[in-house]
mmCIF file with all atom_site columns, C-alpha atoms in Angstrom:
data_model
loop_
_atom_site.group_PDB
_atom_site.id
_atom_site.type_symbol
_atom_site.label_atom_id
_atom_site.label_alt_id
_atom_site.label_comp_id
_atom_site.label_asym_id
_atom_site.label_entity_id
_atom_site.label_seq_id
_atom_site.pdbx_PDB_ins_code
_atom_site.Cartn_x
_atom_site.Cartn_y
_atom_site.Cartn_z
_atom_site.occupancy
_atom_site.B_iso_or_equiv
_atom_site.pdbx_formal_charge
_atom_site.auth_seq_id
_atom_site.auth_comp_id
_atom_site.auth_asym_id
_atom_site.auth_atom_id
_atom_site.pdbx_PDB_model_num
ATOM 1   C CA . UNK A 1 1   ? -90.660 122.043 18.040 1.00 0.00 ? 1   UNK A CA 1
ATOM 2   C CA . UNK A 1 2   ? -88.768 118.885 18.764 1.00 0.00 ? 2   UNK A CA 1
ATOM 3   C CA . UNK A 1 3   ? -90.188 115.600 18.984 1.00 0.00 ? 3   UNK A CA 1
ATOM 4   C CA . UNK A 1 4   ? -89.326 113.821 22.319 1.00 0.00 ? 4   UNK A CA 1
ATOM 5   C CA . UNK A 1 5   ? -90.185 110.475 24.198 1.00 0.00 ? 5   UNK A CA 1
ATOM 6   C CA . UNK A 1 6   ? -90.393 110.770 27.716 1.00 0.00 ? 6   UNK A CA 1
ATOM 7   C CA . UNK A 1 7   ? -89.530 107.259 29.961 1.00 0.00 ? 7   UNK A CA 1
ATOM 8   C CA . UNK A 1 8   ? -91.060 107.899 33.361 1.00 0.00 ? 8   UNK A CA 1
ATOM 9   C CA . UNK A 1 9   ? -89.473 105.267 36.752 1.00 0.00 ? 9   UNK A CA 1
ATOM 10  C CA . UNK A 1 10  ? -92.568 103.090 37.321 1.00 0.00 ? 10  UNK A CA 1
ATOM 11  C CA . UNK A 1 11  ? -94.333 103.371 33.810 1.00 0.00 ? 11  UNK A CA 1
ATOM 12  C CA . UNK A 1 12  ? -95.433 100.971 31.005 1.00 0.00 ? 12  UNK A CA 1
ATOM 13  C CA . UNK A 1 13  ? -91.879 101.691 28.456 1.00 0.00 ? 13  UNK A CA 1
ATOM 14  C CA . UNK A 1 14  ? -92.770 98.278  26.836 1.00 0.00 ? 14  UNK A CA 1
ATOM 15  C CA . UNK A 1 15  ? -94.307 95.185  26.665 1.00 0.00 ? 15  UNK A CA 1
ATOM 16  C CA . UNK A 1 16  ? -93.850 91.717  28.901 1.00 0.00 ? 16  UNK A CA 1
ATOM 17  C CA . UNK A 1 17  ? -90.771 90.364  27.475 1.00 0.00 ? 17  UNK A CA 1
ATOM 18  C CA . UNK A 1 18  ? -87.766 87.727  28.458 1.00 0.00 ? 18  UNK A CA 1
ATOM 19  C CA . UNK A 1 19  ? -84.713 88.683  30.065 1.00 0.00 ? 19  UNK A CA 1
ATOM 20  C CA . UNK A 1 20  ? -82.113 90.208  27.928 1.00 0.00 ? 20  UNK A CA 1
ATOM 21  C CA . UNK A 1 21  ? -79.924 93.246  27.249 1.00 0.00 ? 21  UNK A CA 1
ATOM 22  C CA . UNK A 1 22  ? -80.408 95.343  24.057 1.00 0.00 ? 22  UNK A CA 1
ATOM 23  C CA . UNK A 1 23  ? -77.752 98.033  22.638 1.00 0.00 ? 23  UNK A CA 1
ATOM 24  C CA . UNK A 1 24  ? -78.468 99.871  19.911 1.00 0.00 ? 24  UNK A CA 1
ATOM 25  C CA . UNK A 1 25  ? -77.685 103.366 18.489 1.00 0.00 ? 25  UNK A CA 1
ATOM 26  C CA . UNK A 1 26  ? -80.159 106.086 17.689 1.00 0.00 ? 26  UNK A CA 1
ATOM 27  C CA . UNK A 1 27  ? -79.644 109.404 16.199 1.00 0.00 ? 27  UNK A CA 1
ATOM 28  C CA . UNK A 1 28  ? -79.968 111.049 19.590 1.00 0.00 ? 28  UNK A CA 1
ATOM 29  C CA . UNK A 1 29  ? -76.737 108.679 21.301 1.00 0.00 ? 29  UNK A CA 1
ATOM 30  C CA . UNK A 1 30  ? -76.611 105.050 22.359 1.00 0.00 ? 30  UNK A CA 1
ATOM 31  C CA . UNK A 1 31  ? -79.672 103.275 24.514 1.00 0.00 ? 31  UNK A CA 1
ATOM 32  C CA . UNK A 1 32  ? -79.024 100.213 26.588 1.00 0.00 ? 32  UNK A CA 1
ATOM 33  C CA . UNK A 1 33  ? -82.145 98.279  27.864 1.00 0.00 ? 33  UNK A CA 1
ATOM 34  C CA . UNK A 1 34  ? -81.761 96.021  30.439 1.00 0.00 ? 34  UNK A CA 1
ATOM 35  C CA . UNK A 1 35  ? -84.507 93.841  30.858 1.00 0.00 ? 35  UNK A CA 1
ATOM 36  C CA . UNK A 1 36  ? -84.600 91.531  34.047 1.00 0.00 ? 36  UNK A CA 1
ATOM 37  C CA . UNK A 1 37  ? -87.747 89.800  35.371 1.00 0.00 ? 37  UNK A CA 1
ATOM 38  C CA . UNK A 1 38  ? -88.909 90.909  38.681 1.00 0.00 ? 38  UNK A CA 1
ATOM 39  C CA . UNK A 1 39  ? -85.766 92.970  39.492 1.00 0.00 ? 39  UNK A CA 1
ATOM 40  C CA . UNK A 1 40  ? -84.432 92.398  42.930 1.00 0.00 ? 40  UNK A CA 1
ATOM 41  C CA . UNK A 1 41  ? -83.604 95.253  45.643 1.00 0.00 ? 41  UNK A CA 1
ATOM 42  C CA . UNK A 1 42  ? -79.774 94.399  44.776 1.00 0.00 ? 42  UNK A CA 1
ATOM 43  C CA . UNK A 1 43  ? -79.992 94.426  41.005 1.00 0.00 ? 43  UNK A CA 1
ATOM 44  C CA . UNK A 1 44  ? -82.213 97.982  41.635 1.00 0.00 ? 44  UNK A CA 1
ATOM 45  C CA . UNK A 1 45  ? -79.318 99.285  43.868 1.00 0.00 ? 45  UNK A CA 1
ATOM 46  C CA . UNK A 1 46  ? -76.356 98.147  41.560 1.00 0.00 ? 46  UNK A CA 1
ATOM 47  C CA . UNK A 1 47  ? -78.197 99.623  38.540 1.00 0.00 ? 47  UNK A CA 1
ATOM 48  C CA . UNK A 1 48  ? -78.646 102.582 40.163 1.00 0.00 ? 48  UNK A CA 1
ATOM 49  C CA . UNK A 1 49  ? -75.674 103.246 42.014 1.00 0.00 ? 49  UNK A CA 1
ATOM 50  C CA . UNK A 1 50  ? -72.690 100.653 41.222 1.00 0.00 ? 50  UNK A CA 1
ATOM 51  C CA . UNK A 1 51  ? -69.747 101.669 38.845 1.00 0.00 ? 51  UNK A CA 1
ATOM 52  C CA . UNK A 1 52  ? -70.508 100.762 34.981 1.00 0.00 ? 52  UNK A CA 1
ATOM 53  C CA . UNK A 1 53  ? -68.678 99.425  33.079 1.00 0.00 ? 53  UNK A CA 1
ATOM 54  C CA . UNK A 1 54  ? -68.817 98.849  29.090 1.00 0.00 ? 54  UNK A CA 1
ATOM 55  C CA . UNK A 1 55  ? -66.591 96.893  27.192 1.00 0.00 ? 55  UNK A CA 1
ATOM 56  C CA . UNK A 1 56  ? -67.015 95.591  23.634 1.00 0.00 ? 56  UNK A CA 1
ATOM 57  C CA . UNK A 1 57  ? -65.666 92.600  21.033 1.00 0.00 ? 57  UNK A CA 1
ATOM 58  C CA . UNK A 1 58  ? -65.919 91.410  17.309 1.00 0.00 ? 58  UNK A CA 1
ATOM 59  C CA . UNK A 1 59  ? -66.836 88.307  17.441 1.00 0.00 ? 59  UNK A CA 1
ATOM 60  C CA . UNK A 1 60  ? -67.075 86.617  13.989 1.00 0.00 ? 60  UNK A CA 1
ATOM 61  C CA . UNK A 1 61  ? -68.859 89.874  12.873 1.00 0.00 ? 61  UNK A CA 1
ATOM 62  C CA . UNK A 1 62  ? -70.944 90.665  15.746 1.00 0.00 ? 62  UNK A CA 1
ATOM 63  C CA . UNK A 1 63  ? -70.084 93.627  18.151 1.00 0.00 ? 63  UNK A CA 1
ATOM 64  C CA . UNK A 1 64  ? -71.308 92.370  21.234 1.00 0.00 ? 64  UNK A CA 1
ATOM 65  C CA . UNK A 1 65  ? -71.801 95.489  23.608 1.00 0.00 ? 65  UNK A CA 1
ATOM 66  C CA . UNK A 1 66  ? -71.466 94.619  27.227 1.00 0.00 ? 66  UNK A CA 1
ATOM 67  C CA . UNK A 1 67  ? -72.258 96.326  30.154 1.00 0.00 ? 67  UNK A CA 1
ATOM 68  C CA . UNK A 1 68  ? -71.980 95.509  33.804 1.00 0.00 ? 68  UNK A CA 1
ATOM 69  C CA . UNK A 1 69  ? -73.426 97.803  36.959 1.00 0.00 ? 69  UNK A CA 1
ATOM 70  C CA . UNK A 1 70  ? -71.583 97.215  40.185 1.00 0.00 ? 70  UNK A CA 1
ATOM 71  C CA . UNK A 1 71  ? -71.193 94.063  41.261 1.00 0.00 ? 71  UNK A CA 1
ATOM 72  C CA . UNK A 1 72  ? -73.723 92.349  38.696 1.00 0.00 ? 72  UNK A CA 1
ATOM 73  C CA . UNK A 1 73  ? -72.782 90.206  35.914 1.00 0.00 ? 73  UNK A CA 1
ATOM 74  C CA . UNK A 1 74  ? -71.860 90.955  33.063 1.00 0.00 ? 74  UNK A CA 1
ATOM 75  C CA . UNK A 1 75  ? -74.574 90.764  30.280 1.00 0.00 ? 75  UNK A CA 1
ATOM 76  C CA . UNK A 1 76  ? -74.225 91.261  26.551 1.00 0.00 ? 76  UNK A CA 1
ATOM 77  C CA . UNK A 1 77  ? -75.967 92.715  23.633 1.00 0.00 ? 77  UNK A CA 1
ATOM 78  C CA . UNK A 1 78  ? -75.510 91.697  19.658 1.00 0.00 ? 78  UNK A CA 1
ATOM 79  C CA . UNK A 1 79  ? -75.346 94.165  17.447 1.00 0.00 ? 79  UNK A CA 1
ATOM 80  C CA . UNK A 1 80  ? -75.984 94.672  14.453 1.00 0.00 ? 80  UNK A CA 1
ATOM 81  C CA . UNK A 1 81  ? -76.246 97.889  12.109 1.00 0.00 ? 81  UNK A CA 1
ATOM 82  C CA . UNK A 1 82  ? -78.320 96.694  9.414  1.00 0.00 ? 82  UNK A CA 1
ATOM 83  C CA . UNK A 1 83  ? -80.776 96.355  11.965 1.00 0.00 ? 83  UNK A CA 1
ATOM 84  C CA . UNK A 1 84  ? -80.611 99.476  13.430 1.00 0.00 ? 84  UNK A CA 1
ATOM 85  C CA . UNK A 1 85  ? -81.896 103.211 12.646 1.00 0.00 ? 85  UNK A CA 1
ATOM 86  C CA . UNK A 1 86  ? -79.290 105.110 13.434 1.00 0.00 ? 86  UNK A CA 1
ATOM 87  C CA . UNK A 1 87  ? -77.856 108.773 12.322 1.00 0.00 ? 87  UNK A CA 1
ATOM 88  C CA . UNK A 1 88  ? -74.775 109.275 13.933 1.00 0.00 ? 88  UNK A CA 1
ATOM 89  C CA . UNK A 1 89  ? -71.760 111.687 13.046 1.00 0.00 ? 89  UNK A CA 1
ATOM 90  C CA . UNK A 1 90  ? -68.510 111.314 15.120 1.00 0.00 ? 90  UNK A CA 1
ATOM 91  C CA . UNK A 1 91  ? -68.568 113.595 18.230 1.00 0.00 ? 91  UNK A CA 1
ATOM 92  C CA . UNK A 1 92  ? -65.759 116.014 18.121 1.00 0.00 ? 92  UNK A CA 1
ATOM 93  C CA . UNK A 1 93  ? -62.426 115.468 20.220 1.00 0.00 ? 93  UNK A CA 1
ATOM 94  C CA . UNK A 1 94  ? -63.210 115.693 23.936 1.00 0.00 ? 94  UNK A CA 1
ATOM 95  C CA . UNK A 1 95  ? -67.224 114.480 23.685 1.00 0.00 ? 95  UNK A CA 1
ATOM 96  C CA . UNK A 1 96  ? -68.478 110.756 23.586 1.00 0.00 ? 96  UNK A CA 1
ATOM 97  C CA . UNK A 1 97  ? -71.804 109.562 23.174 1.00 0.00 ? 97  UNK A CA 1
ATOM 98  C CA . UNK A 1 98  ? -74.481 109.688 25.469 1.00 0.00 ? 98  UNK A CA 1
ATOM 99  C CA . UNK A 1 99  ? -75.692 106.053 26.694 1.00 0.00 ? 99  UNK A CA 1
ATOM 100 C CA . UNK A 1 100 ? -79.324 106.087 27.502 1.00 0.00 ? 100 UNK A CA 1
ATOM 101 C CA . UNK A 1 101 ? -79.396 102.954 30.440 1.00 0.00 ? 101 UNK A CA 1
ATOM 102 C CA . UNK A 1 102 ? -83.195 101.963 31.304 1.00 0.00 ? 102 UNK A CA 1
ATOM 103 C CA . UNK A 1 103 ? -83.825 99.122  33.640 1.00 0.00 ? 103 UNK A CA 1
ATOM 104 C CA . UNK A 1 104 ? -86.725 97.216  33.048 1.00 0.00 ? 104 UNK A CA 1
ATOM 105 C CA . UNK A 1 105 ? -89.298 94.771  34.730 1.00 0.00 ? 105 UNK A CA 1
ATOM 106 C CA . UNK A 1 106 ? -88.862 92.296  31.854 1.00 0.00 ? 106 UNK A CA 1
ATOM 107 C CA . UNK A 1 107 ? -92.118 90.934  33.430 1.00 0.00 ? 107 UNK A CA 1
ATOM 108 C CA . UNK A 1 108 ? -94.567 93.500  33.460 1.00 0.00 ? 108 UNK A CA 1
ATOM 109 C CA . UNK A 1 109 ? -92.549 96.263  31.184 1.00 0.00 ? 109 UNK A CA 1
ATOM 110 C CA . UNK A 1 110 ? -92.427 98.906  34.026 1.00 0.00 ? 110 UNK A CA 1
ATOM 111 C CA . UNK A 1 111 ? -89.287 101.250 33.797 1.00 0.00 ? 111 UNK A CA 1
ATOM 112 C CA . UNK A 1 112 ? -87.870 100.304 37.556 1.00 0.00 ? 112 UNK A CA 1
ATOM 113 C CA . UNK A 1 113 ? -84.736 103.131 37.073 1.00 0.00 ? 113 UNK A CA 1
ATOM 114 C CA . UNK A 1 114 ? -82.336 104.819 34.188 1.00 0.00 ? 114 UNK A CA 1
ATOM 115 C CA . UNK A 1 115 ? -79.730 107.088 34.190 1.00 0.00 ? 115 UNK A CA 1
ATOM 116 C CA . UNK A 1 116 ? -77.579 109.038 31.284 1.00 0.00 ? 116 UNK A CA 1
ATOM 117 C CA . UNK A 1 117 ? -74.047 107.886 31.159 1.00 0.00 ? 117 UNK A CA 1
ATOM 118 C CA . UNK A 1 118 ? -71.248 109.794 29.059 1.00 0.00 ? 118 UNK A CA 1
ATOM 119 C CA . UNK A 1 119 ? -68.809 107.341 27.554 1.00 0.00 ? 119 UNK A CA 1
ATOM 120 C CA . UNK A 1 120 ? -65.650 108.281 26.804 1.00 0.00 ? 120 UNK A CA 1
ATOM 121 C CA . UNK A 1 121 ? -64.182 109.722 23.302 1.00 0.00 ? 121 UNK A CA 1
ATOM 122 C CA . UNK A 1 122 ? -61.826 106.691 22.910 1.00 0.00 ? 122 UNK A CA 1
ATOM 123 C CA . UNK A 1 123 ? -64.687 104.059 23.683 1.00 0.00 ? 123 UNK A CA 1
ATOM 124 C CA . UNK A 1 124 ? -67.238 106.065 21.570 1.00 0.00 ? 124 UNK A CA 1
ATOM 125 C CA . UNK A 1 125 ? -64.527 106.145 18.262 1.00 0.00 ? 125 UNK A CA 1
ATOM 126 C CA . UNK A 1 126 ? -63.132 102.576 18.796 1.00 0.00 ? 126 UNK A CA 1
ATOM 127 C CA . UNK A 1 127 ? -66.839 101.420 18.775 1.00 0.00 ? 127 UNK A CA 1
ATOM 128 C CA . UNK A 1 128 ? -68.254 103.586 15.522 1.00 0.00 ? 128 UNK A CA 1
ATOM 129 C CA . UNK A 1 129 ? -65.081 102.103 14.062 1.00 0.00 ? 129 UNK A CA 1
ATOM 130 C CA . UNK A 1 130 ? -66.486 99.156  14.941 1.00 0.00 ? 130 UNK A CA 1
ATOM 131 C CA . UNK A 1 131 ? -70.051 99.557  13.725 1.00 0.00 ? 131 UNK A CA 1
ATOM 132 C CA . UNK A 1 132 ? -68.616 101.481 10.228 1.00 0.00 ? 132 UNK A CA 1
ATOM 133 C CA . UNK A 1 133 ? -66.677 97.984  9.644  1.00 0.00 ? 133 UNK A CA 1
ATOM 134 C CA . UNK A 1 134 ? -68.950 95.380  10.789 1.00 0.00 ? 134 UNK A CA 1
ATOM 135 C CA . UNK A 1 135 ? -69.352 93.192  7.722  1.00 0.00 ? 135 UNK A CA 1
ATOM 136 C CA . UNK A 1 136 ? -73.027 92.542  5.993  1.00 0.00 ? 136 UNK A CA 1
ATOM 137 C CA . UNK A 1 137 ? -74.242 90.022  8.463  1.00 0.00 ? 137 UNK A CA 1
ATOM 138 C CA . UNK A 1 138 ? -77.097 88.741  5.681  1.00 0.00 ? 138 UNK A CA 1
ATOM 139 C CA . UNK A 1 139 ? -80.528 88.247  6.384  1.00 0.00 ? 139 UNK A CA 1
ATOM 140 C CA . UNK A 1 140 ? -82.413 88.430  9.979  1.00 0.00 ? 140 UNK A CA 1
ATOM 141 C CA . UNK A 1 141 ? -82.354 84.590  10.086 1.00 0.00 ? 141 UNK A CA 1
ATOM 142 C CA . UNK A 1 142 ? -78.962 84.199  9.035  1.00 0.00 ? 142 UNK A CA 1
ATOM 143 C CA . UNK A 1 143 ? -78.131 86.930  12.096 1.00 0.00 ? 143 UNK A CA 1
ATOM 144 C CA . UNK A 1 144 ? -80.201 84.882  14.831 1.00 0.00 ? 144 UNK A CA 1
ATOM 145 C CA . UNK A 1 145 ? -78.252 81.432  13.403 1.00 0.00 ? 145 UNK A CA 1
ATOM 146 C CA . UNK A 1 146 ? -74.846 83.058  13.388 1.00 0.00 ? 146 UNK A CA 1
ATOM 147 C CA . UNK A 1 147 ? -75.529 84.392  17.398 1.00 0.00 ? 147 UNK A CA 1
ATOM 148 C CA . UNK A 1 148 ? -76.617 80.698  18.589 1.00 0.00 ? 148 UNK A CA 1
ATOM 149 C CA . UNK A 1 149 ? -73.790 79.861  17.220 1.00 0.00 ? 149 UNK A CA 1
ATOM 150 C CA . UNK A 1 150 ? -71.350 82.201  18.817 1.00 0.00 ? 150 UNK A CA 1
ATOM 151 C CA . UNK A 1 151 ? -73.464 81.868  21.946 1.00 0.00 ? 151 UNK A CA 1
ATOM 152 C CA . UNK A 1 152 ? -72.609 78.177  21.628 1.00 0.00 ? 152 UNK A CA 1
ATOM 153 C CA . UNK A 1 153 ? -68.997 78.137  21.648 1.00 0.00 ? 153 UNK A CA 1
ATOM 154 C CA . UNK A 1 154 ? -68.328 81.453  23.780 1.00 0.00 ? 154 UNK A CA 1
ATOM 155 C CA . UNK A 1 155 ? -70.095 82.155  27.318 1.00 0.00 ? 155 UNK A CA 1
ATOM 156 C CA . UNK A 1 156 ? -70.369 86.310  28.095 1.00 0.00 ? 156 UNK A CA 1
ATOM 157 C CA . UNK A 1 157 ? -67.403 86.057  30.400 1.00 0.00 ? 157 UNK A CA 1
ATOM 158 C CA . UNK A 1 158 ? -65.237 84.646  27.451 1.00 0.00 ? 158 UNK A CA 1
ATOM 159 C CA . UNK A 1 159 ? -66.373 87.121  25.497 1.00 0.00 ? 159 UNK A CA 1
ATOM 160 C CA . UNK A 1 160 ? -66.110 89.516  27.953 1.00 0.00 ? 160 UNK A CA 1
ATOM 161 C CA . UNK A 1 161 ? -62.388 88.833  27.925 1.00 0.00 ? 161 UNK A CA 1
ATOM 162 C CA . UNK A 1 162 ? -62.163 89.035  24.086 1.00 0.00 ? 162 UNK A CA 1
ATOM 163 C CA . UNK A 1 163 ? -62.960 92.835  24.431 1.00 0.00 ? 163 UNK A CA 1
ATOM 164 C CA . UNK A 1 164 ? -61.198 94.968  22.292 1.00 0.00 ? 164 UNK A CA 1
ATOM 165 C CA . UNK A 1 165 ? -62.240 98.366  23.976 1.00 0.00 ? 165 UNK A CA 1
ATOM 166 C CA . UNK A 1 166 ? -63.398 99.673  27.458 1.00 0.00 ? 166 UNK A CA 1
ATOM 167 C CA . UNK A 1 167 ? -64.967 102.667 28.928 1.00 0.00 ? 167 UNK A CA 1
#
């Protein structure tokens, strides 16, 4: 028997936390947590039903996944693969991975909505590329230091517009 987690719309899924997005891969696709603090009816509404769209960039090592819903901002994720417990074989021609989008009460860590979004074969290669390449980015601290720093010089919409790939 397979082991599953099941997220359930208006559960606990985590802990009180700050605002943020998180990427990461996982041996079962890609998950993208969006975590906003008392979630208005608008940012509900665009999460649930507004256009995505995912776009990503290099910048100085760090693939920086970013993801918009309708007519919300863009937001971005670091990533990095040292960090991350992934298992994950290139689909075949035709397939992409399957993004895993939760929205989150960053406040009280209730799931508000989430939704499974295919991303295209072209997106899904260009960013494993991207992941297989992505240089040793040293030690935890060293990680944190080297995103302040990027997050210093670059704001998401200028990195937004140093994407190399789009869905």
């Amino acid at each position: 028997m397979n082991n599953f987690t099941s997220y359930v719309v208006g559960e606990h899924v985590c802990t009180p936390c700050p605002d943020g997005a998180v990427f990461d891969l996982t041996s079962d696709g890609a998950l993208l947590l969006l975590k906003l603090g008392n979630p208005t009816a608008k940012e509900k509404r665009e999460f649930k039903n507004g256009l995505p769209q995912f776009k990503f960039a290099d910048v100085d090592g760090v693939i920086f996944f970013l993801s918009r819903f309708g007519m919300l901002n863009w937001m971005d994720s670091p990533y990095n693969r040292a960090l991350s417990q992934y298992t994950l074989e290139r689909p075949t021609e035709g397939y992409g991975l399957a993004l895993h989008a939760m929205l989150i009460d960053a406040a009280t860590g209730i799931l508000c909505a989430q939704k499974i979004i295919g991303l295209s074969t072209q997106f899904t290669n260009d960013l494993l590329t991207a992941v297989y390449n992505q240089p040793n980015l040293g030690s935890r601290s060293e990680y944190n230091m080297r995103i302040a720093r990027i997050m210093d010089l670059y704001t998401t919409d200028q990195i937004v517009e140093m994407a190399v790939s789009k869905n």
